[in-house]
Amino acid sequence: ASPPPHQNAVACELAERLRNAITLLPRIQAEVFSMRCFEEMTYEQVAEALGMSSNAVGLALHKARCRLQALLADKTTAGDSS
């Protein structure tokens, strides 16, 4: 069963806001977040791909999540002019 159209619209809007917010992160945080959350890579895989330690990956991921939470809480940052 497909979700109702309004749920699809909300999901699409949230995905767009997340994409916009990721572009505002420092490059390394954006890369770590994307690799870990979208590509579902382990900390070790991300660390190897980016040439950093697993601890540094964890720190960058934590900072990215905190920043994204703040950006998504602020609707104006995501391009919503209301």
MMTF fields as JSON, N, C-alpha, C and O atoms, coordinates in Angstrom:
{
  "mmtfVersion": "1.0.0",
  "mmtfProducer": "UNKNOWN",
  "numBonds": 327,
  "numAtoms": 328,
  "numGroups": 82,
  "numChains": 1,
  "numModels": 1,
  "chainsPerModel": [1],
  "groupsPerChain": [82],
  "chainIdList": ["A"],
  "bondAtomList": [4, 2, 8, 6, 12, 10, 16, 14, 20, 18, 24, 22, 28, 26, 32, 30, 36, 34, 40, 38, 44, 42, 48, 46, 52, 50, 56, 54, 60, 58, 64, 62, 68, 66, 72, 70, 76, 74, 80, 78, 84, 82, 88, 86, 92, 90, 96, 94, 100, 98, 104, 102, 108, 106, 112, 110, 116, 114, 120, 118, 124, 122, 128, 126, 132, 130, 136, 134, 140, 138, 144, 142, 148, 146, 152, 150, 156, 154, 160, 158, 164, 162, 168, 166, 172, 170, 176, 174, 180, 178, 184, 182, 188, 186, 192, 190, 196, 194, 200, 198, 204, 202, 208, 206, 212, 210, 216, 214, 220, 218, 224, 222, 228, 226, 232, 230, 236, 234, 240, 238, 244, 242, 248, 246, 252, 250, 256, 254, 260, 258, 264, 262, 268, 266, 272, 270, 276, 274, 280, 278, 284, 282, 288, 286, 292, 290, 296, 294, 300, 298, 304, 302, 308, 306, 312, 310, 316, 314, 320, 318, 324, 322],
  "bondOrderList": [1, 1, 1, 1, 1, 1, 1, 1, 1, 1, 1, 1, 1, 1, 1, 1, 1, 1, 1, 1, 1, 1, 1, 1, 1, 1, 1, 1, 1, 1, 1, 1, 1, 1, 1, 1, 1, 1, 1, 1, 1, 1, 1, 1, 1, 1, 1, 1, 1, 1, 1, 1, 1, 1, 1, 1, 1, 1, 1, 1, 1, 1, 1, 1, 1, 1, 1, 1, 1, 1, 1, 1, 1, 1, 1, 1, 1, 1, 1, 1, 1],
  "groupList": [{"groupName": "ALA", "atomNameList": ["N", "CA", "C", "O"], "elementList": ["N", "C", "C", "O"], "formalChargeList": [0, 0, 0, 0], "bondAtomList": [1, 0, 2, 1, 3, 2], "bondOrderList": [1, 1, 2], "singleLetterCode": "A", "chemCompType": "L-PEPTIDE LINKING"}, {"groupName": "SER", "atomNameList": ["N", "CA", "C", "O"], "elementList": ["N", "C", "C", "O"], "formalChargeList": [0, 0, 0, 0], "bondAtomList": [1, 0, 2, 1, 3, 2], "bondOrderList": [1, 1, 2], "singleLetterCode": "S", "chemCompType": "L-PEPTIDE LINKING"}, {"groupName": "PRO", "atomNameList": ["N", "CA", "C", "O"], "elementList": ["N", "C", "C", "O"], "formalChargeList": [0, 0, 0, 0], "bondAtomList": [1, 0, 2, 1, 3, 2], "bondOrderList": [1, 1, 2], "singleLetterCode": "P", "chemCompType": "L-PEPTIDE LINKING"}, {"groupName": "HIS", "atomNameList": ["N", "CA", "C", "O"], "elementList": ["N", "C", "C", "O"], "formalChargeList": [0, 0, 0, 0], "bondAtomList": [1, 0, 2, 1, 3, 2], "bondOrderList": [1, 1, 2], "singleLetterCode": "H", "chemCompType": "L-PEPTIDE LINKING"}, {"groupName": "GLN", "atomNameList": ["N", "CA", "C", "O"], "elementList": ["N", "C", "C", "O"], "formalChargeList": [0, 0, 0, 0], "bondAtomList": [1, 0, 2, 1, 3, 2], "bondOrderList": [1, 1, 2], "singleLetterCode": "Q", "chemCompType": "L-PEPTIDE LINKING"}, {"groupName": "ASN", "atomNameList": ["N", "CA", "C", "O"], "elementList": ["N", "C", "C", "O"], "formalChargeList": [0, 0, 0, 0], "bondAtomList": [1, 0, 2, 1, 3, 2], "bondOrderList": [1, 1, 2], "singleLetterCode": "N", "chemCompType": "L-PEPTIDE LINKING"}, {"groupName": "VAL", "atomNameList": ["N", "CA", "C", "O"], "elementList": ["N", "C", "C", "O"], "formalChargeList": [0, 0, 0, 0], "bondAtomList": [1, 0, 2, 1, 3, 2], "bondOrderList": [1, 1, 2], "singleLetterCode": "V", "chemCompType": "L-PEPTIDE LINKING"}, {"groupName": "CYS", "atomNameList": ["N", "CA", "C", "O"], "elementList": ["N", "C", "C", "O"], "formalChargeList": [0, 0, 0, 0], "bondAtomList": [1, 0, 2, 1, 3, 2], "bondOrderList": [1, 1, 2], "singleLetterCode": "C", "chemCompType": "L-PEPTIDE LINKING"}, {"groupName": "GLU", "atomNameList": ["N", "CA", "C", "O"], "elementList": ["N", "C", "C", "O"], "formalChargeList": [0, 0, 0, 0], "bondAtomList": [1, 0, 2, 1, 3, 2], "bondOrderList": [1, 1, 2], "singleLetterCode": "E", "chemCompType": "L-PEPTIDE LINKING"}, {"groupName": "LEU", "atomNameList": ["N", "CA", "C", "O"], "elementList": ["N", "C", "C", "O"], "formalChargeList": [0, 0, 0, 0], "bondAtomList": [1, 0, 2, 1, 3, 2], "bondOrderList": [1, 1, 2], "singleLetterCode": "L", "chemCompType": "L-PEPTIDE LINKING"}, {"groupName": "ARG", "atomNameList": ["N", "CA", "C", "O"], "elementList": ["N", "C", "C", "O"], "formalChargeList": [0, 0, 0, 0], "bondAtomList": [1, 0, 2, 1, 3, 2], "bondOrderList": [1, 1, 2], "singleLetterCode": "R", "chemCompType": "L-PEPTIDE LINKING"}, {"groupName": "ILE", "atomNameList": ["N", "CA", "C", "O"], "elementList": ["N", "C", "C", "O"], "formalChargeList": [0, 0, 0, 0], "bondAtomList": [1, 0, 2, 1, 3, 2], "bondOrderList": [1, 1, 2], "singleLetterCode": "I", "chemCompType": "L-PEPTIDE LINKING"}, {"groupName": "THR", "atomNameList": ["N", "CA", "C", "O"], "elementList": ["N", "C", "C", "O"], "formalChargeList": [0, 0, 0, 0], "bondAtomList": [1, 0, 2, 1, 3, 2], "bondOrderList": [1, 1, 2], "singleLetterCode": "T", "chemCompType": "L-PEPTIDE LINKING"}, {"groupName": "PHE", "atomNameList": ["N", "CA", "C", "O"], "elementList": ["N", "C", "C", "O"], "formalChargeList": [0, 0, 0, 0], "bondAtomList": [1, 0, 2, 1, 3, 2], "bondOrderList": [1, 1, 2], "singleLetterCode": "F", "chemCompType": "L-PEPTIDE LINKING"}, {"groupName": "MET", "atomNameList": ["N", "CA", "C", "O"], "elementList": ["N", "C", "C", "O"], "formalChargeList": [0, 0, 0, 0], "bondAtomList": [1, 0, 2, 1, 3, 2], "bondOrderList": [1, 1, 2], "singleLetterCode": "M", "chemCompType": "L-PEPTIDE LINKING"}, {"groupName": "TYR", "atomNameList": ["N", "CA", "C", "O"], "elementList": ["N", "C", "C", "O"], "formalChargeList": [0, 0, 0, 0], "bondAtomList": [1, 0, 2, 1, 3, 2], "bondOrderList": [1, 1, 2], "singleLetterCode": "Y", "chemCompType": "L-PEPTIDE LINKING"}, {"groupName": "GLY", "atomNameList": ["N", "CA", "C", "O"], "elementList": ["N", "C", "C", "O"], "formalChargeList": [0, 0, 0, 0], "bondAtomList": [1, 0, 2, 1, 3, 2], "bondOrderList": [1, 1, 2], "singleLetterCode": "G", "chemCompType": "PEPTIDE LINKING"}, {"groupName": "LYS", "atomNameList": ["N", "CA", "C", "O"], "elementList": ["N", "C", "C", "O"], "formalChargeList": [0, 0, 0, 0], "bondAtomList": [1, 0, 2, 1, 3, 2], "bondOrderList": [1, 1, 2], "singleLetterCode": "K", "chemCompType": "L-PEPTIDE LINKING"}, {"groupName": "ASP", "atomNameList": ["N", "CA", "C", "O"], "elementList": ["N", "C", "C", "O"], "formalChargeList": [0, 0, 0, 0], "bondAtomList": [1, 0, 2, 1, 3, 2], "bondOrderList": [1, 1, 2], "singleLetterCode": "D", "chemCompType": "L-PEPTIDE LINKING"}],
  "groupTypeList": [0, 1, 2, 2, 2, 3, 4, 5, 0, 6, 0, 7, 8, 9, 0, 8, 10, 9, 10, 5, 0, 11, 12, 9, 9, 2, 10, 11, 4, 0, 8, 6, 13, 1, 14, 10, 7, 13, 8, 8, 14, 12, 15, 8, 4, 6, 0, 8, 0, 9, 16, 14, 1, 1, 5, 0, 6, 16, 9, 0, 9, 3, 17, 0, 10, 7, 10, 9, 4, 0, 9, 9, 0, 18, 17, 12, 12, 0, 16, 18, 1, 1],
  "groupIdList": [1, 2, 3, 4, 5, 6, 7, 8, 9, 10, 11, 12, 13, 14, 15, 16, 17, 18, 19, 20, 21, 22, 23, 24, 25, 26, 27, 28, 29, 30, 31, 32, 33, 34, 35, 36, 37, 38, 39, 40, 41, 42, 43, 44, 45, 46, 47, 48, 49, 50, 51, 52, 53, 54, 55, 56, 57, 58, 59, 60, 61, 62, 63, 64, 65, 66, 67, 68, 69, 70, 71, 72, 73, 74, 75, 76, 77, 78, 79, 80, 81, 82],
  "secStructList": [7, 7, 7, 7, 2, 2, 2, 2, 2, 2, 2, 2, 2, 2, 2, 2, 2, 2, 2, 2, 2, 2, 2, 6, 1, 7, 2, 2, 2, 2, 2, 2, 2, 0, 0, 0, 0, 0, 1, 7, 7, 7, 2, 2, 2, 2, 2, 2, 2, 2, 6, 7, 7, 2, 2, 2, 2, 2, 2, 2, 2, 2, 2, 2, 2, 2, 2, 2, 2, 2, 2, 2, 2, 7, 6, 6, 6, 6, 6, 7, 7, 7],
  "xCoordList": [0.843, 0.0, 0.885, 1.817, 0.589, 1.349, 0.884, -0.291, 1.809, 1.4, 0.52, 0.608, -0.322, -1.171, -0.327, 0.813, -0.872, -0.112, 0.487, 1.599, -0.237, 0.303, 1.549, 2.442, 1.62, 2.824, 3.998, 5.127, 3.74, 4.803, 5.301, 6.505, 4.392, 4.772, 5.625, 6.611, 5.255, 6.01, 7.401, 8.396, 7.467, 8.758, 9.65, 10.85, 9.074, 9.848, 10.348, 11.488, 9.51, 9.909, 11.039, 12.003, 10.924, 11.962, 13.27, 14.341, 13.191, 14.392, 15.066, 16.293, 14.29, 14.842, 15.497, 16.574, 14.868, 15.443, 16.745, 17.704, 16.782, 17.999, 19.114, 20.247, 18.807, 19.816, 20.359, 21.568, 19.472, 19.898, 20.789, 21.811, 20.405, 21.17, 22.55, 23.531, 22.639, 23.928, 24.897, 26.098, 24.396, 25.281, 25.891, 26.887, 25.305, 25.804, 26.854, 27.481, 27.041, 28.036, 29.439, 29.613, 30.44, 31.819, 31.977, 31.322, 32.841, 32.973, 33.162, 32.486, 34.07, 34.359, 33.148, 32.88, 32.416, 31.201, 30.149, 29.482, 29.995, 29.02, 29.39, 28.525, 30.676, 31.12, 30.912, 30.396, 31.315, 31.158, 29.678, 29.306, 28.836, 27.404, 26.818, 26.083, 27.138, 26.594, 27.06, 26.264, 28.345, 28.883, 28.279, 27.951, 28.14, 27.626, 26.119, 25.639, 25.378, 23.918, 23.265, 22.275, 23.809, 23.189, 23.828, 23.135, 25.149, 25.842, 25.987, 26.447, 25.587, 25.582, 26.947, 27.047, 27.994, 29.355, 29.623, 29.048, 30.502, 30.886, 31.849, 32.381, 32.064, 33.036, 34.395, 35.09, 34.769, 36.068, 36.161, 37.198, 35.096, 35.093, 35.194, 35.927, 34.457, 34.515, 35.913, 36.478, 36.47, 37.808, 38.838, 39.684, 38.767, 39.711, 39.537, 40.522, 38.296, 38.024, 38.508, 38.948, 38.425, 38.785, 40.171, 40.618, 40.849, 42.182, 42.197, 43.04, 41.255, 41.187, 40.918, 40.609, 41.032, 40.79, 39.291, 38.48, 38.944, 37.535, 37.023, 35.863, 37.891, 37.488, 37.168, 36.207, 37.975, 37.723, 36.414, 35.692, 36.115, 34.84, 33.69, 32.721, 33.8, 32.742, 32.529, 31.391, 33.617, 33.52, 32.879, 32.002, 33.312, 32.747, 31.263, 30.464, 30.898, 29.494, 28.653, 27.549, 29.181, 28.465, 28.248, 27.146, 29.306, 29.192, 28.197, 27.41, 28.236, 27.318, 25.874, 25.005, 25.62, 24.249, 23.739, 22.589, 24.604, 24.208, 23.888, 22.884, 24.75, 24.547, 23.293, 22.523, 23.08, 21.878, 20.614, 19.613, 20.664, 19.501, 19.172, 18.007, 20.193, 19.974, 19.467, 18.549, 20.056, 19.634, 18.2, 17.428, 17.85, 16.493, 15.447, 14.271, 15.868, 14.944, 14.628, 13.579, 15.545, 15.374, 14.877, 15.666, 13.574, 12.97, 13.484, 13.505, 13.894, 14.347, 15.65, 15.899, 16.49, 17.742, 17.508, 18.303, 16.415, 16.132, 15.367, 14.85, 15.29, 14.662, 13.182, 12.53, 12.635, 11.213, 11.071, 11.561, 10.411, 10.312, 9.146, 8.911, 8.414, 7.272, 7.693, 6.849],
  "yCoordList": [-1.187, 0.0, 1.247, 1.359, 2.155, 3.403, 4.387, 4.399, 5.223, 6.249, 7.293, 7.478, 7.968, 9.017, 10.106, 10.329, 10.787, 11.822, 12.895, 13.359, 13.295, 14.341, 13.862, 14.659, 12.564, 12.032, 12.052, 12.344, 11.745, 11.816, 13.247, 13.477, 14.202, 15.611, 16.056, 16.771, 15.643, 15.995, 15.363, 16.015, 14.103, 13.412, 14.086, 14.243, 14.484, 15.167, 16.518, 16.895, 17.243, 18.544, 18.379, 19.145, 17.39, 17.148, 16.741, 17.204, 15.889, 15.47, 16.665, 16.766, 17.561, 18.757, 19.663, 20.206, 19.829, 20.65, 20.037, 20.757, 18.702, 18.032, 18.226, 18.528, 18.057, 18.274, 19.697, 19.908, 20.669, 22.07, 22.288, 22.969, 21.716, 21.89, 21.241, 21.792, 20.084, 19.401, 20.278, 20.256, 21.048, 21.917, 23.032, 23.637, 23.305, 24.355, 23.85, 24.644, 22.537, 21.959, 22.135, 22.24, 22.165, 22.083, 20.798, 19.794, 20.837, 19.724, 18.373, 17.408, 18.288, 16.993, 16.474, 15.273, 17.362, 16.936, 16.44, 15.438, 17.123, 16.71, 15.342, 14.487, 15.14, 13.86, 12.729, 11.668, 12.958, 11.926, 11.595, 10.423, 12.62, 12.391, 11.593, 10.629, 11.989, 11.314, 9.868, 8.968, 9.649, 8.288, 7.38, 6.223, 7.915, 7.116, 6.894, 5.78, 7.942, 7.857, 7.412, 6.68, 7.844, 7.499, 6.274, 5.428, 6.179, 5.041, 3.894, 2.807, 4.149, 3.153, 2.498, 1.298, 3.317, 2.835, 2.822, 3.611, 1.917, 1.878, 3.028, 3.649, 3.303, 4.329, 4.001, 4.884, 2.721, 2.297, 2.515, 2.953, 2.217, 2.413, 3.896, 4.276, 4.726, 6.174, 6.682, 7.468, 6.23, 6.658, 6.301, 7.123, 5.088, 4.647, 5.459, 5.873, 5.687, 6.426, 7.872, 8.439, 8.462, 9.868, 10.082, 11.219, 8.985, 9.099, 9.749, 10.598, 9.342, 9.882, 8.749, 7.632, 9.022, 7.989, 7.793, 8.658, 6.641, 6.375, 7.385, 7.795, 7.786, 8.788, 10.117, 10.789, 10.498, 11.745, 11.663, 12.653, 10.489, 10.282, 10.485, 11.178, 9.883, 10.024, 11.467, 11.913, 12.199, 13.604, 14.423, 15.248, 14.2, 14.929, 14.605, 15.487, 13.347, 12.945, 13.61, 14.087, 13.638, 14.293, 15.777, 16.297, 16.453, 17.876, 18.093, 19.04, 17.213, 17.339, 17.182, 17.963, 16.181, 15.948, 17.13, 17.547, 17.659, 18.816, 20.014, 20.698, 20.259, 21.404, 21.209, 22.151, 20.0, 19.728, 19.898, 20.429, 19.449, 19.605, 21.081, 21.473, 21.895, 23.338, 23.951, 24.772, 23.558, 24.107, 23.71, 24.528, 22.463, 22.014, 22.582, 22.674, 22.961, 23.582, 25.016, 25.564, 25.609, 26.969, 26.903, 26.762, 27.005, 26.832, 27.844, 27.55, 29.015, 30.029, 29.603, 29.977, 28.833, 28.382, 27.438, 27.385, 26.698, 25.705, 26.318, 25.588, 27.623, 28.264, 28.53, 28.932, 28.318, 28.57, 30.012, 30.383, 30.804, 32.236, 32.584, 33.762, 31.592, 31.874, 32.109, 32.357],
  "zCoordList": [0.0, 0.0, 0.0, 0.797, -0.88, -0.983, 0.074, 0.439, 0.577, 1.541, 0.853, -0.361, 1.622, 1.056, 0.399, 0.806, -0.61, -1.325, -0.418, -0.667, 0.632, 1.514, 2.25, 2.534, 2.566, 3.211, 2.237, 2.633, 0.972, -0.038, -0.174, -0.288, -0.164, -0.294, 0.891, 0.712, 2.078, 3.279, 3.218, 3.534, 2.814, 2.713, 1.675, 1.897, 0.548, -0.495, -0.001, -0.273, 0.716, 1.254, 2.263, 2.249, 3.134, 4.134, 3.458, 3.851, 2.454, 1.728, 1.067, 1.081, 0.493, -0.142, 0.898, 0.652, 2.044, 3.113, 3.614, 3.894, 3.727, 4.167, 3.148, 3.522, 1.862, 0.816, 0.878, 0.78, 1.04, 1.136, 2.361, 2.276, 3.482, 4.72, 4.605, 5.105, 3.958, 3.799, 3.016, 3.284, 2.054, 1.263, 2.117, 1.721, 3.275, 4.158, 5.151, 5.853, 5.207, 6.114, 5.543, 4.329, 6.424, 5.928, 5.107, 5.386, 4.106, 3.159, 3.838, 3.484, 4.807, 5.425, 6.197, 6.187, 6.862, 7.58, 6.599, 6.859, 5.489, 4.479, 3.911, 3.721, 3.642, 3.093, 4.089, 3.736, 5.331, 6.363, 6.545, 6.583, 6.656, 6.857, 5.696, 5.91, 4.48, 3.296, 3.206, 2.937, 3.431, 3.348, 4.416, 4.153, 5.601, 6.722, 6.618, 6.829, 6.296, 6.353, 5.043, 5.061, 3.922, 2.641, 2.006, 1.441, 2.099, 1.51, 2.515, 2.165, 3.772, 4.845, 5.05, 5.307, 4.928, 5.168, 6.674, 7.423, 7.106, 8.512, 8.801, 7.881, 10.079, 10.466, 9.859, 9.354, 9.914, 9.403, 7.891, 7.393, 7.169, 5.716, 5.365, 4.451, 6.094, 5.863, 6.171, 5.41, 7.29, 7.692, 6.627, 6.275, 6.121, 5.091, 3.81, 3.199, 3.403, 2.165, 2.244, 1.244, 3.428, 3.577, 4.183, 4.33, 4.534, 5.103, 6.472, 6.762, 7.311, 8.669, 9.645, 9.23, 10.924, 11.929, 12.147, 11.817, 12.707, 13.03, 14.056, 14.002, 14.992, 15.985, 15.316, 15.691, 14.325, 13.599, 12.814, 12.698, 12.281, 11.576, 12.552, 12.242, 13.726, 14.734, 15.142, 15.292, 15.322, 15.698, 14.573, 14.829, 13.341, 12.202, 12.037, 11.724, 12.245, 12.123, 13.211, 12.947, 14.429, 15.53, 15.224, 15.397, 14.769, 14.437, 13.299, 13.327, 12.298, 11.167, 11.631, 11.242, 12.457, 12.937, 13.769, 13.631, 14.628, 15.444, 14.561, 14.763, 13.582, 12.68, 11.837, 11.647, 11.332, 10.532, 11.365, 10.885, 12.602, 13.484, 13.643, 13.576, 13.853, 14.003, 12.702, 12.718, 11.583, 10.291, 9.947, 9.448, 10.211, 9.883, 10.833, 10.481, 12.03, 12.978, 12.538, 12.877, 11.786, 11.281, 9.852, 8.918, 9.681, 8.356, 7.333, 6.138, 7.776, 6.817, 6.159, 5.013, 6.846, 6.28, 5.111, 4.172, 5.177, 4.141, 2.969, 2.122, 2.91, 1.771, 1.92, 0.957, 3.104, 3.357, 3.818, 4.884, 3.026, 3.343, 4.261, 4.528, 4.749, 5.632, 7.056, 7.917]
}
